[in-house]
């Protein structure tokens, strides 16, 4: 892929992502916050917090970083202190989005597989605490990223752009920090979501067999099972969200492992070939795409969400029709 072709792909892809992602996540926040979708308060808190972080990812990473870098490369956003701050915020917000997905997956695991602990853990109070702790830890974890960068140029005593300090590659402390934050995101969340989903599937299969036997003995096999129907909706939502996360983060995980095995730097450009670049950038593109997917998952899996969305679209249209009557 030639440089001009790559630039054109990025110049089109990221604005489209922003145009779709901002209104889609805003719609999710408004609709779910009204509490009319038949979801528990606990689930609603997690889904709203995930939509908020996804919206922040679109604003900070896609608009203020990618789009601004493509269309306004010499703006004040490229001054080194601002550039460093943007980078730290980008890492923190993406990390928060990822770990909130893990928190939601764990909450549904507890609700489905641990009935004794469900009433204590799966509450709006616990969800509030978990969301707050995840957000704070994500911010604290990436404060150090602000100090990784130095100016690429100094023009009229103004530092411009961000370049990784050479000490980042030679210092044992920075190497350890890089390993820790790369392991905590994306490696550990990826493994945890796979593990929790595998345990959930195993529990569902065992519970379904037991329930079918009990209903067969009580001659209820021909009747609908409202409990299983309720669980099915929750399970479909869980697997759709965590499944899309796994698929979209798979490329960036493969890229991370390949970088470590090949032993070249993300930033230094050493041994960085065309295929390395495509794999690296594809990972980021899929990662950012994940911030737009959840609204479509809700619309596809939740009937009441679709109804609220239709009502939201119809309301301004009806006002416009009334104005022209």
mmCIF file of C-alpha atoms in Angstrom:
data_model
loop_
_atom_site.group_PDB
_atom_site.id
_atom_site.type_symbol
_atom_site.label_atom_id
_atom_site.label_comp_id
_atom_site.label_asym_id
_atom_site.label_seq_id
_atom_site.Cartn_x
_atom_site.Cartn_y
_atom_site.Cartn_z
ATOM 1 C CA UNK A 1 0.000 0.000 0.000
ATOM 2 C CA UNK A 2 1.594 3.281 -1.107
ATOM 3 C CA UNK A 3 1.859 6.292 1.211
ATOM 4 C CA UNK A 4 -0.815 8.328 -0.605
ATOM 5 C CA UNK A 5 -3.222 5.367 -0.574
ATOM 6 C CA UNK A 6 -2.639 4.808 3.136
ATOM 7 C CA UNK A 7 -3.171 8.489 3.851
ATOM 8 C CA UNK A 8 -6.438 8.423 1.877
ATOM 9 C CA UNK A 9 -7.686 5.376 3.832
ATOM 10 C CA UNK A 10 -6.975 7.095 7.151
ATOM 11 C CA UNK A 11 -8.424 10.420 5.938
ATOM 12 C CA UNK A 12 -11.727 8.702 5.092
ATOM 13 C CA UNK A 13 -11.904 6.033 7.801
ATOM 14 C CA UNK A 14 -11.503 8.201 10.914
ATOM 15 C CA UNK A 15 -14.035 10.944 9.948
ATOM 16 C CA UNK A 16 -16.603 8.229 9.106
ATOM 17 C CA UNK A 17 -15.888 6.625 12.478
ATOM 18 C CA UNK A 18 -16.485 9.954 14.227
ATOM 19 C CA UNK A 19 -19.676 10.722 12.282
ATOM 20 C CA UNK A 20 -21.128 7.337 13.278
ATOM 21 C CA UNK A 21 -19.639 6.960 16.745
ATOM 22 C CA UNK A 22 -20.559 10.297 18.338
ATOM 23 C CA UNK A 23 -24.346 10.271 17.671
ATOM 24 C CA UNK A 24 -24.587 6.486 18.208
ATOM 25 C CA UNK A 25 -23.016 6.622 21.672
ATOM 26 C CA UNK A 26 -24.953 9.766 22.601
ATOM 27 C CA UNK A 27 -28.170 7.951 21.661
ATOM 28 C CA UNK A 28 -27.179 4.994 23.873
ATOM 29 C CA UNK A 29 -26.445 7.265 26.840
ATOM 30 C CA UNK A 30 -29.779 9.098 26.520
ATOM 31 C CA UNK A 31 -31.914 5.987 25.906
ATOM 32 C CA UNK A 32 -30.373 3.776 28.594
ATOM 33 C CA UNK A 33 -30.314 6.599 31.171
ATOM 34 C CA UNK A 34 -34.109 6.832 30.907
ATOM 35 C CA UNK A 35 -34.349 3.252 32.216
ATOM 36 C CA UNK A 36 -37.110 2.077 29.860
ATOM 37 C CA UNK A 37 -35.298 -0.805 28.149
ATOM 38 C CA UNK A 38 -36.205 -3.514 30.661
ATOM 39 C CA UNK A 39 -32.625 -3.889 31.883
ATOM 40 C CA UNK A 40 -31.628 -3.993 35.548
ATOM 41 C CA UNK A 41 -30.098 -0.882 37.088
ATOM 42 C CA UNK A 42 -26.799 -2.740 37.475
ATOM 43 C CA UNK A 43 -26.566 -3.647 33.766
ATOM 44 C CA UNK A 44 -27.719 -0.144 32.798
ATOM 45 C CA UNK A 45 -24.945 1.475 34.863
ATOM 46 C CA UNK A 46 -22.288 -0.631 33.134
ATOM 47 C CA UNK A 47 -23.676 -0.072 29.644
ATOM 48 C CA UNK A 48 -23.998 3.701 30.153
ATOM 49 C CA UNK A 49 -20.443 3.934 31.543
ATOM 50 C CA UNK A 50 -19.151 1.934 28.560
ATOM 51 C CA UNK A 51 -21.008 4.264 26.176
ATOM 52 C CA UNK A 52 -19.527 7.322 27.932
ATOM 53 C CA UNK A 53 -15.957 5.978 27.654
ATOM 54 C CA UNK A 54 -16.560 4.951 24.027
ATOM 55 C CA UNK A 55 -17.775 8.494 23.305
ATOM 56 C CA UNK A 56 -14.638 9.883 24.968
ATOM 57 C CA UNK A 57 -12.498 7.530 22.857
ATOM 58 C CA UNK A 58 -14.123 8.903 19.698
ATOM 59 C CA UNK A 59 -13.629 12.520 20.845
ATOM 60 C CA UNK A 60 -10.073 12.283 22.178
ATOM 61 C CA UNK A 61 -8.443 9.526 20.132
ATOM 62 C CA UNK A 62 -10.316 9.718 16.830
ATOM 63 C CA UNK A 63 -11.157 13.445 16.551
ATOM 64 C CA UNK A 64 -8.488 15.257 18.586
ATOM 65 C CA UNK A 65 -5.682 12.838 17.729
ATOM 66 C CA UNK A 66 -6.205 11.046 14.416
ATOM 67 C CA UNK A 67 -8.396 13.507 12.511
ATOM 68 C CA UNK A 68 -6.604 16.584 13.888
ATOM 69 C CA UNK A 69 -3.254 15.003 12.992
ATOM 70 C CA UNK A 70 -4.373 14.356 9.408
ATOM 71 C CA UNK A 71 -6.178 17.630 8.645
ATOM 72 C CA UNK A 72 -4.559 20.096 11.091
ATOM 73 C CA UNK A 73 -1.000 18.833 11.677
ATOM 74 C CA UNK A 74 0.371 22.243 12.719
ATOM 75 C CA UNK A 75 -2.363 23.238 15.183
ATOM 76 C CA UNK A 76 -1.783 23.989 18.878
ATOM 77 C CA UNK A 77 -2.654 20.319 19.572
ATOM 78 C CA UNK A 78 0.808 19.451 18.199
ATOM 79 C CA UNK A 79 2.682 21.568 20.779
ATOM 80 C CA UNK A 80 4.659 19.068 22.846
ATOM 81 C CA UNK A 81 2.965 19.561 26.279
ATOM 82 C CA UNK A 82 -0.490 19.315 24.666
ATOM 83 C CA UNK A 83 0.622 16.384 22.528
ATOM 84 C CA UNK A 84 1.959 14.564 25.614
ATOM 85 C CA UNK A 85 -1.265 15.237 27.530
ATOM 86 C CA UNK A 86 -3.358 13.965 24.616
ATOM 87 C CA UNK A 87 -1.311 10.774 24.468
ATOM 88 C CA UNK A 88 -1.705 10.096 28.195
ATOM 89 C CA UNK A 89 -5.468 10.777 27.979
ATOM 90 C CA UNK A 90 -5.794 8.496 24.960
ATOM 91 C CA UNK A 91 -4.175 5.608 26.814
ATOM 92 C CA UNK A 92 -6.239 6.216 29.971
ATOM 93 C CA UNK A 93 -9.601 6.444 28.191
ATOM 94 C CA UNK A 94 -8.996 3.371 26.013
ATOM 95 C CA UNK A 95 -7.836 1.461 29.093
ATOM 96 C CA UNK A 96 -10.977 2.500 30.980
ATOM 97 C CA UNK A 97 -13.171 1.384 28.067
ATOM 98 C CA UNK A 98 -11.454 -2.010 27.947
ATOM 99 C CA UNK A 99 -11.622 -2.693 31.684
ATOM 100 C CA UNK A 100 -15.271 -1.610 31.914
ATOM 101 C CA UNK A 101 -15.990 -4.306 29.313
ATOM 102 C CA UNK A 102 -14.156 -6.788 31.567
ATOM 103 C CA UNK A 103 -16.137 -5.531 34.581
ATOM 104 C CA UNK A 104 -19.432 -5.971 32.718
ATOM 105 C CA UNK A 105 -18.415 -9.492 31.626
ATOM 106 C CA UNK A 106 -17.504 -10.395 35.223
ATOM 107 C CA UNK A 107 -20.798 -8.955 36.509
ATOM 108 C CA UNK A 108 -22.780 -11.133 34.053
ATOM 109 C CA UNK A 109 -20.617 -14.138 34.995
ATOM 110 C CA UNK A 110 -21.559 -13.599 38.650
ATOM 111 C CA UNK A 111 -25.241 -13.135 37.769
ATOM 112 C CA UNK A 112 -25.410 -16.319 35.666
ATOM 113 C CA UNK A 113 -22.980 -18.673 37.415
ATOM 114 C CA UNK A 114 -22.903 -17.570 41.073
ATOM 115 C CA UNK A 115 -26.499 -17.353 42.250
ATOM 116 C CA UNK A 116 -25.529 -17.131 45.943
ATOM 117 C CA UNK A 117 -23.333 -14.066 45.355
ATOM 118 C CA UNK A 118 -25.599 -12.472 42.733
ATOM 119 C CA UNK A 119 -27.778 -10.519 45.175
ATOM 120 C CA UNK A 120 -24.727 -9.020 46.915
ATOM 121 C CA UNK A 121 -22.505 -8.296 43.924
ATOM 122 C CA UNK A 122 -24.888 -7.503 41.054
ATOM 123 C CA UNK A 123 -26.270 -4.240 42.461
ATOM 124 C CA UNK A 124 -26.201 -0.646 41.282
ATOM 125 C CA UNK A 125 -24.084 0.315 44.329
ATOM 126 C CA UNK A 126 -21.401 -2.254 43.465
ATOM 127 C CA UNK A 127 -21.531 -1.235 39.797
ATOM 128 C CA UNK A 128 -21.012 2.429 40.787
ATOM 129 C CA UNK A 129 -17.980 1.553 42.903
ATOM 130 C CA UNK A 130 -16.457 -0.690 40.216
ATOM 131 C CA UNK A 131 -16.940 1.947 37.501
ATOM 132 C CA UNK A 132 -15.366 4.628 39.705
ATOM 133 C CA UNK A 133 -12.387 2.458 40.686
ATOM 134 C CA UNK A 134 -11.724 1.375 37.079
ATOM 135 C CA UNK A 135 -11.825 4.983 35.854
ATOM 136 C CA UNK A 136 -9.502 6.272 38.597
ATOM 137 C CA UNK A 137 -6.975 3.437 38.206
ATOM 138 C CA UNK A 138 -6.885 3.923 34.430
ATOM 139 C CA UNK A 139 -6.030 7.598 34.895
ATOM 140 C CA UNK A 140 -3.378 6.903 37.543
ATOM 141 C CA UNK A 141 -1.812 4.118 35.477
ATOM 142 C CA UNK A 142 -1.068 6.390 32.520
ATOM 143 C CA UNK A 143 0.054 9.590 34.247
ATOM 144 C CA UNK A 144 3.633 8.456 33.558
ATOM 145 C CA UNK A 145 3.008 8.424 29.805
ATOM 146 C CA UNK A 146 3.067 12.232 29.880
ATOM 147 C CA UNK A 147 6.786 12.095 30.727
ATOM 148 C CA UNK A 148 7.753 9.639 27.968
ATOM 149 C CA UNK A 149 7.867 12.319 25.252
ATOM 150 C CA UNK A 150 10.224 15.084 24.219
ATOM 151 C CA UNK A 151 9.942 17.708 21.426
ATOM 152 C CA UNK A 152 10.642 16.595 17.895
ATOM 153 C CA UNK A 153 11.370 20.211 16.855
ATOM 154 C CA UNK A 154 11.825 23.508 18.683
ATOM 155 C CA UNK A 155 10.800 26.500 16.539
ATOM 156 C CA UNK A 156 11.007 30.012 18.025
ATOM 157 C CA UNK A 157 11.371 28.471 21.483
ATOM 158 C CA UNK A 158 8.114 26.539 21.017
ATOM 159 C CA UNK A 159 8.400 22.716 21.324
ATOM 160 C CA UNK A 160 6.514 20.868 18.587
ATOM 161 C CA UNK A 161 5.267 17.260 18.250
ATOM 162 C CA UNK A 162 6.078 14.268 20.434
ATOM 163 C CA UNK A 163 9.074 12.003 20.121
ATOM 164 C CA UNK A 164 9.747 9.052 22.440
ATOM 165 C CA UNK A 165 12.762 9.712 24.667
ATOM 166 C CA UNK A 166 15.687 7.386 23.986
ATOM 167 C CA UNK A 167 15.789 6.455 27.684
ATOM 168 C CA UNK A 168 12.404 4.753 27.187
ATOM 169 C CA UNK A 169 14.214 1.977 25.271
ATOM 170 C CA UNK A 170 17.297 1.688 27.501
ATOM 171 C CA UNK A 171 16.036 2.224 31.062
ATOM 172 C CA UNK A 172 15.021 -0.978 32.943
ATOM 173 C CA UNK A 173 12.341 1.013 34.797
ATOM 174 C CA UNK A 174 10.703 2.252 31.583
ATOM 175 C CA UNK A 175 11.020 -1.217 30.016
ATOM 176 C CA UNK A 176 9.249 -2.727 33.028
ATOM 177 C CA UNK A 177 6.547 -0.051 32.872
ATOM 178 C CA UNK A 178 6.018 -0.719 29.161
ATOM 179 C CA UNK A 179 5.704 -4.457 29.782
ATOM 180 C CA UNK A 180 3.228 -3.903 32.625
ATOM 181 C CA UNK A 181 0.918 -1.577 30.740
ATOM 182 C CA UNK A 182 1.047 -3.703 27.564
ATOM 183 C CA UNK A 183 0.200 -6.780 29.637
ATOM 184 C CA UNK A 184 -2.649 -5.040 31.470
ATOM 185 C CA UNK A 185 -4.037 -3.889 28.129
ATOM 186 C CA UNK A 186 -4.704 -5.758 25.857
ATOM 187 C CA UNK A 187 -3.328 -9.140 27.022
ATOM 188 C CA UNK A 188 -4.944 -9.603 30.443
ATOM 189 C CA UNK A 189 -8.428 -8.267 29.486
ATOM 190 C CA UNK A 190 -8.444 -10.508 26.399
ATOM 191 C CA UNK A 191 -7.600 -13.604 28.479
ATOM 192 C CA UNK A 192 -10.076 -12.718 31.235
ATOM 193 C CA UNK A 193 -12.985 -12.197 28.830
ATOM 194 C CA UNK A 194 -12.243 -15.483 27.050
ATOM 195 C CA UNK A 195 -11.987 -17.319 30.384
ATOM 196 C CA UNK A 196 -15.158 -15.788 31.865
ATOM 197 C CA UNK A 197 -17.133 -16.519 28.698
ATOM 198 C CA UNK A 198 -15.872 -20.116 28.609
ATOM 199 C CA UNK A 199 -16.922 -20.635 32.244
ATOM 200 C CA UNK A 200 -20.284 -18.994 31.560
ATOM 201 C CA UNK A 201 -20.939 -21.220 28.530
ATOM 202 C CA UNK A 202 -20.006 -24.313 30.549
ATOM 203 C CA UNK A 203 -22.373 -23.323 33.354
ATOM 204 C CA UNK A 204 -25.216 -22.581 30.903
ATOM 205 C CA UNK A 205 -24.873 -25.960 29.186
ATOM 206 C CA UNK A 206 -24.895 -27.852 32.500
ATOM 207 C CA UNK A 207 -27.805 -25.798 33.904
ATOM 208 C CA UNK A 208 -29.832 -26.194 30.700
ATOM 209 C CA UNK A 209 -29.489 -29.990 30.766
ATOM 210 C CA UNK A 210 -30.527 -30.135 34.426
ATOM 211 C CA UNK A 211 -33.483 -27.801 33.846
ATOM 212 C CA UNK A 212 -34.705 -29.804 30.839
ATOM 213 C CA UNK A 213 -34.636 -33.009 32.910
ATOM 214 C CA UNK A 214 -36.588 -31.392 35.760
ATOM 215 C CA UNK A 215 -39.211 -29.998 33.386
ATOM 216 C CA UNK A 216 -39.484 -33.352 31.608
ATOM 217 C CA UNK A 217 -40.213 -35.102 34.922
ATOM 218 C CA UNK A 218 -42.842 -32.493 35.767
ATOM 219 C CA UNK A 219 -44.443 -32.769 32.278
ATOM 220 C CA UNK A 220 -43.699 -29.101 31.437
ATOM 221 C CA UNK A 221 -41.508 -29.732 28.417
ATOM 222 C CA UNK A 222 -44.065 -28.297 26.012
ATOM 223 C CA UNK A 223 -44.438 -25.022 27.892
ATOM 224 C CA UNK A 224 -42.287 -21.938 27.531
ATOM 225 C CA UNK A 225 -39.640 -21.473 30.207
ATOM 226 C CA UNK A 226 -39.764 -17.774 31.239
ATOM 227 C CA UNK A 227 -36.633 -18.084 33.378
ATOM 228 C CA UNK A 228 -34.598 -19.500 30.482
ATOM 229 C CA UNK A 229 -36.023 -16.869 28.131
ATOM 230 C CA UNK A 230 -34.949 -14.101 30.520
ATOM 231 C CA UNK A 231 -31.486 -15.631 30.802
ATOM 232 C CA UNK A 232 -31.245 -16.032 27.046
ATOM 233 C CA UNK A 233 -31.646 -12.283 26.471
ATOM 234 C CA UNK A 234 -28.970 -11.493 29.052
ATOM 235 C CA UNK A 235 -26.625 -14.116 27.582
ATOM 236 C CA UNK A 236 -27.092 -12.869 24.000
ATOM 237 C CA UNK A 237 -26.218 -9.315 25.120
ATOM 238 C CA UNK A 238 -23.164 -10.532 27.045
ATOM 239 C CA UNK A 239 -21.782 -12.687 24.241
ATOM 240 C CA UNK A 240 -22.432 -10.032 21.588
ATOM 241 C CA UNK A 241 -20.512 -7.372 23.547
ATOM 242 C CA UNK A 242 -17.623 -9.570 24.684
ATOM 243 C CA UNK A 243 -17.486 -11.404 21.325
ATOM 244 C CA UNK A 244 -17.130 -8.159 19.366
ATOM 245 C CA UNK A 245 -14.409 -7.051 21.802
ATOM 246 C CA UNK A 246 -12.459 -10.278 21.261
ATOM 247 C CA UNK A 247 -12.724 -10.080 17.467
ATOM 248 C CA UNK A 248 -11.800 -6.390 17.217
ATOM 249 C CA UNK A 249 -8.920 -6.598 19.713
ATOM 250 C CA UNK A 250 -7.485 -9.787 18.220
ATOM 251 C CA UNK A 251 -5.369 -7.924 15.640
ATOM 252 C CA UNK A 252 -3.852 -5.568 18.216
ATOM 253 C CA UNK A 253 -3.057 -8.545 20.476
ATOM 254 C CA UNK A 254 -1.386 -10.383 17.597
ATOM 255 C CA UNK A 255 0.569 -7.220 16.796
ATOM 256 C CA UNK A 256 1.738 -6.900 20.424
ATOM 257 C CA UNK A 257 2.934 -10.519 20.517
ATOM 258 C CA UNK A 258 4.619 -10.171 17.114
ATOM 259 C CA UNK A 259 6.424 -7.018 18.233
ATOM 260 C CA UNK A 260 7.777 -8.800 21.293
ATOM 261 C CA UNK A 261 8.843 -11.891 19.353
ATOM 262 C CA UNK A 262 10.429 -9.893 16.508
ATOM 263 C CA UNK A 263 11.984 -7.513 19.045
ATOM 264 C CA UNK A 264 11.504 -4.252 17.207
ATOM 265 C CA UNK A 265 10.192 -1.027 18.631
ATOM 266 C CA UNK A 266 6.718 0.410 18.211
ATOM 267 C CA UNK A 267 8.148 3.882 17.870
ATOM 268 C CA UNK A 268 11.757 3.760 16.803
ATOM 269 C CA UNK A 269 11.085 2.480 13.286
ATOM 270 C CA UNK A 270 13.880 -0.114 13.471
ATOM 271 C CA UNK A 271 13.094 -3.210 11.371
ATOM 272 C CA UNK A 272 9.637 -1.707 10.721
ATOM 273 C CA UNK A 273 8.532 -2.967 7.300
ATOM 274 C CA UNK A 274 5.415 -2.340 5.209
ATOM 275 C CA UNK A 275 3.699 -5.447 6.605
ATOM 276 C CA UNK A 276 4.567 -4.345 10.167
ATOM 277 C CA UNK A 277 2.986 -0.967 9.513
ATOM 278 C CA UNK A 278 -0.200 -2.476 8.048
ATOM 279 C CA UNK A 279 -0.582 -4.877 10.985
ATOM 280 C CA UNK A 280 0.095 -2.096 13.491
ATOM 281 C CA UNK A 281 -2.346 0.392 11.970
ATOM 282 C CA UNK A 282 -5.011 -2.262 11.301
ATOM 283 C CA UNK A 283 -4.909 -3.109 14.993
ATOM 284 C CA UNK A 284 -5.544 0.515 15.953
ATOM 285 C CA UNK A 285 -8.319 0.854 13.370
ATOM 286 C CA UNK A 286 -10.149 -2.223 14.672
ATOM 287 C CA UNK A 287 -9.554 -1.138 18.269
ATOM 288 C CA UNK A 288 -11.190 2.238 17.631
ATOM 289 C CA UNK A 289 -13.997 0.605 15.650
ATOM 290 C CA UNK A 290 -14.970 -1.227 18.851
ATOM 291 C CA UNK A 291 -16.069 2.154 20.264
ATOM 292 C CA UNK A 292 -18.859 2.291 17.651
ATOM 293 C CA UNK A 293 -20.086 -1.300 17.730
ATOM 294 C CA UNK A 294 -22.037 -1.526 21.012
ATOM 295 C CA UNK A 295 -24.921 0.787 19.956
ATOM 296 C CA UNK A 296 -25.601 -1.517 17.001
ATOM 297 C CA UNK A 297 -25.423 -4.556 19.298
ATOM 298 C CA UNK A 298 -28.075 -3.029 21.584
ATOM 299 C CA UNK A 299 -30.285 -2.207 18.595
ATOM 300 C CA UNK A 300 -29.897 -5.739 17.254
ATOM 301 C CA UNK A 301 -30.451 -7.653 20.504
ATOM 302 C CA UNK A 302 -32.784 -5.475 22.618
ATOM 303 C CA UNK A 303 -36.368 -4.993 21.390
ATOM 304 C CA UNK A 304 -37.175 -2.220 23.894
ATOM 305 C CA UNK A 305 -34.022 -0.361 22.952
ATOM 306 C CA UNK A 306 -35.128 -0.431 19.305
ATOM 307 C CA UNK A 307 -38.539 0.903 20.297
ATOM 308 C CA UNK A 308 -36.998 3.763 22.282
ATOM 309 C CA UNK A 309 -34.670 4.545 19.389
ATOM 310 C CA UNK A 310 -37.599 4.639 16.942
ATOM 311 C CA UNK A 311 -39.543 6.926 19.284
ATOM 312 C CA UNK A 312 -36.523 9.190 19.578
ATOM 313 C CA UNK A 313 -36.244 9.456 15.792
ATOM 314 C CA UNK A 314 -39.989 9.936 15.283
ATOM 315 C CA UNK A 315 -40.339 12.742 17.861
ATOM 316 C CA UNK A 316 -38.269 15.452 16.064
ATOM 317 C CA UNK A 317 -39.743 14.356 12.720
ATOM 318 C CA UNK A 318 -43.280 14.823 14.073
ATOM 319 C CA UNK A 319 -42.339 18.300 15.349
ATOM 320 C CA UNK A 320 -41.012 19.248 11.909
ATOM 321 C CA UNK A 321 -44.223 17.981 10.254
ATOM 322 C CA UNK A 322 -46.316 20.041 12.695
ATOM 323 C CA UNK A 323 -44.289 23.175 11.925
ATOM 324 C CA UNK A 324 -44.993 22.885 8.208
ATOM 325 C CA UNK A 325 -48.721 22.165 8.608
#
